[in-house]
Amino acid sequence: MPGVWCCRTRPARASWQSMHSHRLTSAVPSKHSASRTAKFERESQVMRGPWKRLTWILAAAVPVAAVAGIIWVGTRDLSRFQNRMTEQVRKVTGRELAARVPLTIKLGTEPAMVVEGVTLTNASWGSRPELARVRKLTLFLDPVSLFLGEVKIGRVLLEGADILVERNELGDTNLEMLPPPDGSGPHPGEHRSLRLRTPPAFPWISTIEVRDVVLTIAEGQGRPPVVLEIPAATFKSPAPNQTLQLEGKFTAPQATPLELTGTAGSFDGWMRGLPGSIDVQGAFGGGKIAIKGSVSFKGTNLQITSEGPDVSAFGPYVRLPVPAGGPYVLNAKAGTLRSSLKVEVTTLKVGSSELVGEALFRVDRKGTPTVTINADVSRLDLGDLKPAPSTAPAANAPQGPARLVPTMPFSASWLGRSTMSVTVRLGEIVGLGSKVQNASTTLTSGGTRFTFRAAATVGGGSAGFDLVYDPTGRIGQATLTASASRVSLGDLTTLLGFDIGLRDAVGDIDLRLRGGGRNMRDALNSASGSIEVAVTKGLWPRSQFANWPSETQRLLGGSDNGVPFNCIAGRFDVSGGVAALRRLVVDTPRTTIVGGGYLSLRTEGFEFILAPEARDNQNAGLASSLRVKGGSGRETASALEPNIARLLVGAGVVPSLSAQVNQAAKQAGANPCSVVAPRVEGLRPGLRAQLPVPSAADMRQRGGRPRPQTAGPQRRQQR
């Protein structure tokens, strides 16, 4: 039989080879070609039948096997697997992993294990027991490995995680996780004393997704924590030391989110604080941003470029009240220079304003942090900028009265622990009524002293101030010295952040105050010193005289635009937080007014008496003395008191106020009211006795010094 099979097979094989090797030399087909083709098709159909049946069997068996495998896994007890995972975490990190809800299986298109209420313990010195709190943790399983009898995690999803990264006084972070002391090293019983046991490690998960994660980085006492919110992000990396691909949305509290994609170092690098090469870009505040460079053991070298419609989007990230304005273009770079970090802003254009500057951060030999900031503003257009956006207050929050000077605390916690020097030079400030040039601002803080100085040329005059704060002692000491010469009061008050309505008036101011307290209100409440003001010709808003008596309004004259005046001069003697106005002179085209009163720097309430004198006999009947009360957050009230006029003058001839002002106006370059003001007590000798003083309730419980505490009952000592 084998010989017969061989004889029958060889001719068939030769015939098959001759059929495929036959080359046609004519267009006329062979007489045997049709029969051979039909035979080949019959053999192909016979062979195709079994393969079709096998394909249908596999198509039906695979889903059934998959469903059966998932059901089998879902019915298994996962407590042993959860215990193994907890034990593995303890061996690798030395920390304890706990879950409030046991591990369960989620059946679906992607099989997964779900665990809720996961916590990872913090370092022993940590500020809270948990390093991480995760609301829900989903471990997606690899179906192929599952069919092979192996549980392999393909990706992880963290939802609602709260992670705290902190550093202790020695510089150690709570991310430094080491296995227990007995987790590695040679064991004598294993007879391999010269070999080290392989440390345990986690199986790497290449894809990690996060949702609604809050990351808090605390650098220690004296520094506010950095909070980063991650609404959604995906991190991919083939290995812990390989490039980390990220795509997600990142934001600071109440800030514009950053939508970034690109590469950001490696996972191991971030755990060590040296991520490596960074190249990310994306959208930010309606514009775009790109960050490129590296952070490694060799140093830091980062370049940041951004452009967008509003520069205030950077405010929450740099923790500064950045004003709103745009469009902007920003080019900055950061790098390490020896043992210091230098941040340089090469270009910052906001509208028509331009700025360049640099900041240097270093630690001196004594271990004191030192910050040096220099900025040059070639042009600052106030029309392009608006105040920094602030968060809306709560609807039920009590609203206090509006204040001219806010009650802000002196943030002096960093005094003595850091050295700071800030210098800002402004070439030109536009957007005001007067041209401001050659402005400079200097802030210096070292040891226990804080100094803030500023000076500028405003129009045809100049202005400057000097603030020194010394926090030593129980309440500290603040000293403020300011002066202005021939400066537009409208522009000056605009720069200070408030408006008194004087637009065209030019004045001179000399202020010298000193007070103790931990906030501005307490410092003003105990302040002492003097304030002198002299204003030249201008226009006072009519709205500020709406509550004055009609007789006085007719005496002042003016129009709907305001009440004109020729000059104003006065001096405040400040003591105990009360500014006493001893002499006031106001000259208008129709009357000359003298008076005085007080202004409480703590409550910003005032009370004055005014004694007008008409310049002509026609308006003499309207010149009656009046009393004016008011303050910040309250309406101004006034009433005529004609009997006061008889108490102001002395015996004999009553000197004319208008004549004194006219005589002083003949002096070249002098303010007539400033010349007459020192003579007010001689012209009206009874004025000082009639000046109002603060009430006892207004002077009670000053905040400049701590209230004395009543001593409690003392225990009798037994001898």
XYZ file of C-alpha atoms in Angstrom, residues 271-688:
418
model
C 8.726 62.008 44.328
C 12.300 63.281 44.843
C 11.352 66.890 44.090
C 13.391 66.913 40.848
C 10.933 66.057 38.068
C 13.388 66.442 35.158
C 12.536 67.765 31.694
C 9.232 69.636 31.383
C 7.516 70.574 28.137
C 3.831 71.409 28.544
C 1.515 73.817 26.796
C -2.167 74.562 26.702
C -4.929 77.097 27.289
C -5.087 79.606 30.134
C -7.661 82.334 30.745
C -8.813 82.591 27.150
C -5.217 82.645 25.895
C -2.332 80.214 25.763
C 0.646 79.310 27.906
C 3.770 77.184 27.470
C 6.291 75.983 30.060
C 9.530 74.411 28.872
C 12.775 73.530 30.608
C 14.099 71.223 33.284
C 14.292 70.875 37.054
C 17.101 68.492 37.999
C 20.036 68.104 40.376
C 22.089 70.280 38.018
C 19.728 73.209 38.529
C 16.501 74.781 37.347
C 16.007 76.272 33.916
C 12.440 77.075 32.908
C 10.965 79.356 30.272
C 7.375 80.569 30.462
C 5.554 82.265 27.611
C 1.938 83.315 27.759
C -0.508 85.664 26.134
C -4.164 86.328 26.767
C -6.901 88.896 27.327
C -6.481 89.507 31.098
C -3.269 89.449 33.128
C -5.148 89.212 36.452
C -5.482 85.458 35.833
C -1.964 85.096 37.305
C -2.982 86.732 40.609
C -4.072 83.622 42.562
C -1.020 81.678 41.365
C 1.588 84.260 42.439
C -0.482 85.332 45.493
C -0.429 89.000 44.587
C -3.305 91.422 43.807
C -2.528 91.601 40.082
C -4.745 94.290 38.475
C -7.035 93.381 35.617
C -5.990 94.520 32.164
C -5.031 93.335 28.735
C -4.294 92.041 26.273
C -0.974 90.938 27.687
C 2.208 89.226 26.492
C 4.532 87.589 29.026
C 8.011 86.128 28.578
C 9.767 84.953 31.722
C 12.464 82.527 32.730
C 13.610 80.988 35.984
C 16.971 79.453 36.741
C 19.354 78.631 39.533
C 22.443 80.794 39.916
C 24.903 79.111 42.290
C 22.889 78.718 45.501
C 20.076 81.096 44.529
C 17.001 81.089 42.319
C 16.558 83.914 39.844
C 13.254 84.732 38.152
C 13.528 87.193 35.293
C 10.636 88.832 33.448
C 12.125 89.766 30.107
C 8.871 91.090 28.628
C 5.524 92.010 30.128
C 3.180 94.156 28.077
C -0.319 94.914 29.306
C -2.097 97.155 26.847
C 0.295 100.067 26.368
C 2.111 99.458 29.675
C 5.532 97.793 29.694
C 7.539 96.212 32.512
C 10.775 94.284 32.945
C 12.220 93.012 36.182
C 13.922 90.270 38.117
C 13.683 88.580 41.505
C 16.511 86.808 43.332
C 15.829 84.285 46.110
C 18.685 82.971 48.234
C 19.653 81.948 51.758
C 22.532 83.743 53.458
C 25.210 82.189 55.640
C 23.059 82.548 58.743
C 20.216 80.619 57.128
C 17.964 83.657 56.667
C 15.950 83.730 53.425
C 16.702 86.815 51.335
C 14.549 88.210 48.536
C 15.657 90.990 46.191
C 13.226 92.345 43.592
C 13.995 95.018 41.003
C 11.466 96.218 38.436
C 11.567 98.920 35.782
C 8.271 100.199 34.408
C 8.946 102.350 31.396
C 5.280 103.262 30.968
C 2.251 102.670 33.162
C -1.149 103.521 31.702
C -3.776 103.498 34.449
C -6.486 103.432 31.801
C -5.434 99.904 30.835
C -5.635 98.599 34.392
C -8.468 98.035 36.836
C -8.442 96.965 40.480
C -7.791 93.296 41.065
C -11.018 91.248 41.064
C -12.067 90.296 44.562
C -14.295 87.511 45.747
C -17.903 88.464 46.386
C -18.774 88.578 50.106
C -21.297 86.179 51.509
C -24.914 87.249 51.295
C -25.469 86.901 55.046
C -22.167 88.508 56.046
C -22.629 91.699 58.081
C -21.632 94.791 56.147
C -19.876 97.412 58.233
C -19.796 101.100 57.421
C -17.561 102.206 54.591
C -14.211 103.469 55.839
C -11.713 105.847 54.307
C -8.849 103.931 55.950
C -9.486 100.147 56.108
C -8.830 98.185 59.284
C -6.042 96.040 57.895
C -3.615 94.119 60.118
C 0.128 94.640 59.852
C 1.419 91.324 58.465
C 4.661 91.293 60.396
C 4.980 87.545 60.985
C 7.865 87.344 58.488
C 9.851 90.130 60.182
C 13.057 88.793 61.688
C 12.892 85.531 59.697
C 13.594 86.935 56.228
C 15.258 89.853 54.499
C 13.411 91.598 51.698
C 14.334 94.400 49.334
C 11.970 95.621 46.620
C 12.759 98.489 44.263
C 10.350 99.644 41.558
C 11.154 102.490 39.185
C 8.447 104.024 37.012
C 9.456 106.225 34.120
C 6.004 107.580 33.295
C 2.476 107.182 34.643
C -0.341 108.265 32.344
C -4.067 108.273 32.911
C -4.131 111.006 35.563
C -4.883 114.676 35.207
C -1.216 115.527 35.788
C 1.843 113.869 34.353
C 3.714 111.651 36.821
C 7.386 111.018 36.099
C 10.485 109.590 37.743
C 8.572 107.670 40.384
C 10.341 105.215 42.657
C 9.189 102.845 45.367
C 11.452 101.077 47.846
C 10.504 98.449 50.407
C 13.120 97.176 52.825
C 12.687 94.616 55.571
C 15.478 93.244 57.680
C 15.708 91.998 61.208
C 12.865 93.700 63.060
C 12.336 96.798 60.939
C 10.095 97.477 57.990
C 10.548 100.549 55.761
C 8.438 101.652 52.818
C 9.370 104.777 50.844
C 7.971 106.315 47.672
C 8.554 109.541 45.751
C 7.461 110.983 42.404
C 7.211 114.154 40.370
C 3.543 115.007 39.909
C 2.846 117.750 37.393
C 4.779 120.807 38.516
C 5.247 119.546 42.079
C 6.497 116.542 44.001
C 5.217 114.073 46.567
C 6.692 111.409 48.813
C 6.129 109.424 51.983
C 8.108 107.298 54.405
C 6.556 104.516 56.514
C 8.573 102.744 59.206
C 7.173 99.926 61.356
C 8.921 98.338 64.313
C 7.036 95.299 65.693
C 9.091 94.927 68.864
C 7.317 95.342 72.165
C 3.750 94.554 73.070
C 2.033 96.660 70.415
C 4.769 97.756 68.000
C 5.381 101.244 66.677
C 4.495 102.795 63.296
C 5.835 106.132 62.034
C 4.449 107.837 58.938
C 5.939 110.935 57.328
C 4.489 112.336 54.110
C 4.800 115.562 52.182
C 3.390 116.995 48.969
C 4.237 120.290 47.295
C 1.999 121.797 44.619
C 0.379 118.470 43.812
C -3.057 117.940 42.300
C -5.244 116.602 45.105
C -7.422 114.744 42.622
C -4.471 112.778 41.257
C -3.032 112.223 44.721
C -6.255 110.820 46.159
C -6.718 108.624 43.073
C -3.309 107.053 43.660
C -4.215 106.476 47.319
C -7.476 104.772 46.374
C -10.168 107.260 47.443
C -11.806 110.421 46.126
C -12.722 113.633 47.973
C -14.088 115.395 44.912
C -11.318 117.982 44.443
C -10.226 117.696 40.817
C -8.577 120.969 39.853
C -7.211 121.976 43.256
C -3.467 121.989 43.913
C -2.224 121.763 47.473
C 0.595 121.278 49.940
C 0.476 118.598 52.641
C 2.797 117.909 55.561
C 1.949 114.854 57.690
C 3.828 113.465 60.683
C 2.208 110.678 62.712
C 3.356 108.040 65.157
C 1.273 105.371 66.836
C 1.356 101.877 68.300
C -0.788 98.904 67.349
C -0.943 95.648 65.460
C -3.284 96.981 62.792
C -3.898 100.289 61.081
C -6.965 101.164 63.132
C -5.178 100.672 66.446
C -2.146 102.616 65.244
C -4.325 105.569 64.251
C -6.315 105.301 67.472
C -3.182 105.999 69.509
C -1.451 108.246 66.964
C 0.133 111.564 67.801
C 1.620 114.220 65.543
C 0.408 116.932 63.196
C -1.196 117.382 59.778
C -0.999 120.631 57.822
C -2.999 121.202 54.643
C -2.982 124.158 52.247
C -5.062 124.145 49.043
C -5.187 126.722 46.280
C -8.052 127.692 43.982
C -10.488 124.945 43.055
C -14.083 123.731 42.881
C -15.828 121.783 45.664
C -18.576 119.300 44.602
C -22.098 120.580 45.193
C -23.271 117.137 46.373
C -21.232 117.431 49.574
C -23.263 120.502 50.619
C -26.677 118.921 50.039
C -27.456 118.645 53.796
C -26.197 122.114 54.697
C -28.667 124.872 55.608
C -30.161 126.695 52.654
C -28.879 130.043 53.971
C -25.308 128.791 53.937
C -25.710 127.317 50.448
C -26.947 130.674 49.116
C -24.042 132.388 50.837
C -21.504 130.074 49.199
C -23.063 130.550 45.779
C -21.673 128.498 42.911
C -23.546 126.384 40.381
C -24.552 122.778 39.841
C -20.945 121.947 39.001
C -19.749 122.948 42.463
C -18.822 125.711 44.868
C -15.680 127.703 43.955
C -13.090 128.590 46.577
C -9.931 130.677 46.507
C -7.902 128.845 49.140
C -8.140 126.486 52.132
C -5.676 126.074 55.010
C -5.764 124.249 58.327
C -3.686 122.415 60.891
C -4.600 119.274 62.840
C -2.876 118.536 66.134
C -3.156 114.759 66.633
C -3.121 113.244 70.099
C -4.543 109.924 71.260
C -6.040 109.189 67.856
C -8.030 112.446 67.723
C -7.056 115.115 65.207
C -8.037 118.498 66.648
C -8.523 121.188 64.001
C -7.451 124.309 65.901
C -7.517 126.738 63.029
C -9.270 126.543 59.683
C -9.517 129.263 57.044
C -11.603 128.957 53.864
C -11.871 131.834 51.406
C -14.478 131.897 48.627
C -15.516 134.656 46.204
C -18.494 135.532 48.467
C -17.377 134.700 52.025
C -14.451 133.963 54.318
C -14.916 131.158 56.865
C -12.975 130.313 60.013
C -13.641 127.393 62.320
C -12.373 124.201 63.871
C -13.372 120.907 65.426
C -12.086 117.342 65.562
C -11.691 114.216 63.443
C -11.537 110.814 65.139
C -9.034 108.619 63.306
C -10.522 105.495 64.877
C -14.185 106.003 63.997
C -13.586 108.493 61.159
C -16.282 110.705 62.655
C -15.987 114.486 62.684
C -17.674 117.569 64.123
C -16.841 121.159 63.172
C -18.170 124.634 63.777
C -17.886 127.200 60.981
C -18.166 130.964 61.372
C -18.572 132.682 57.954
C -18.089 136.355 57.215
C -19.699 137.819 54.088
C -17.477 139.783 51.740
C -20.268 142.293 50.960
C -23.152 143.768 52.913
C -25.708 142.191 50.554
C -25.023 138.689 51.915
C -24.323 139.697 55.510
C -27.713 138.365 56.650
C -26.850 134.882 55.390
C -23.583 134.663 57.337
C -24.621 132.591 60.368
C -22.480 130.156 62.308
C -23.280 126.453 61.870
C -22.316 123.055 63.266
C -21.532 120.111 60.946
C -21.409 116.431 62.018
C -20.715 113.305 59.999
C -18.179 110.675 59.107
C -17.514 107.622 56.987
C -20.605 105.495 56.522
C -23.019 108.089 57.895
C -24.907 111.068 56.549
C -23.689 114.595 57.206
C -25.969 116.672 59.453
C -25.759 120.433 59.950
C -27.644 123.154 61.802
C -27.354 126.925 62.203
C -26.189 128.248 65.577
C -26.178 132.062 65.265
C -25.453 132.598 68.962
C -21.935 131.199 68.591
C -20.834 134.229 66.539
C -21.107 136.555 69.568
C -18.843 134.264 71.620
C -16.049 134.196 69.058
C -15.172 137.884 68.913
C -13.440 139.843 71.637
C -14.047 143.305 73.018
C -13.474 146.319 70.855
C -13.212 146.503 67.106
C -13.771 143.189 65.297
C -11.086 142.711 62.624
C -12.276 141.741 59.167
C -11.317 138.284 57.941
C -11.702 139.235 54.284
C -9.349 142.159 54.714
C -6.723 139.911 56.242
C -7.002 137.458 53.325
C -6.829 140.261 50.759
C -3.733 141.648 52.417
C -2.061 138.205 52.454
C -2.896 137.661 48.781
C -0.509 140.469 47.856
C 2.462 138.309 48.829
C 3.918 136.703 45.719
C 3.673 132.900 45.602
C 1.986 132.632 49.006
C -1.257 130.898 49.900
C -3.392 133.636 51.564
C -5.197 131.151 53.790
C -1.904 129.672 55.006
C -0.726 133.165 55.968
C -3.933 133.998 57.858
C -4.391 130.591 59.588
C -1.814 131.191 62.387
C -3.613 134.473 63.233
C -7.092 132.944 63.674
C -6.885 132.798 67.472
C -6.003 136.488 67.555
C -8.740 137.433 65.094
C -11.379 135.314 66.867
C -10.159 134.846 70.464
C -13.243 132.912 71.609
C -13.015 130.247 68.899
C -10.924 127.731 70.832
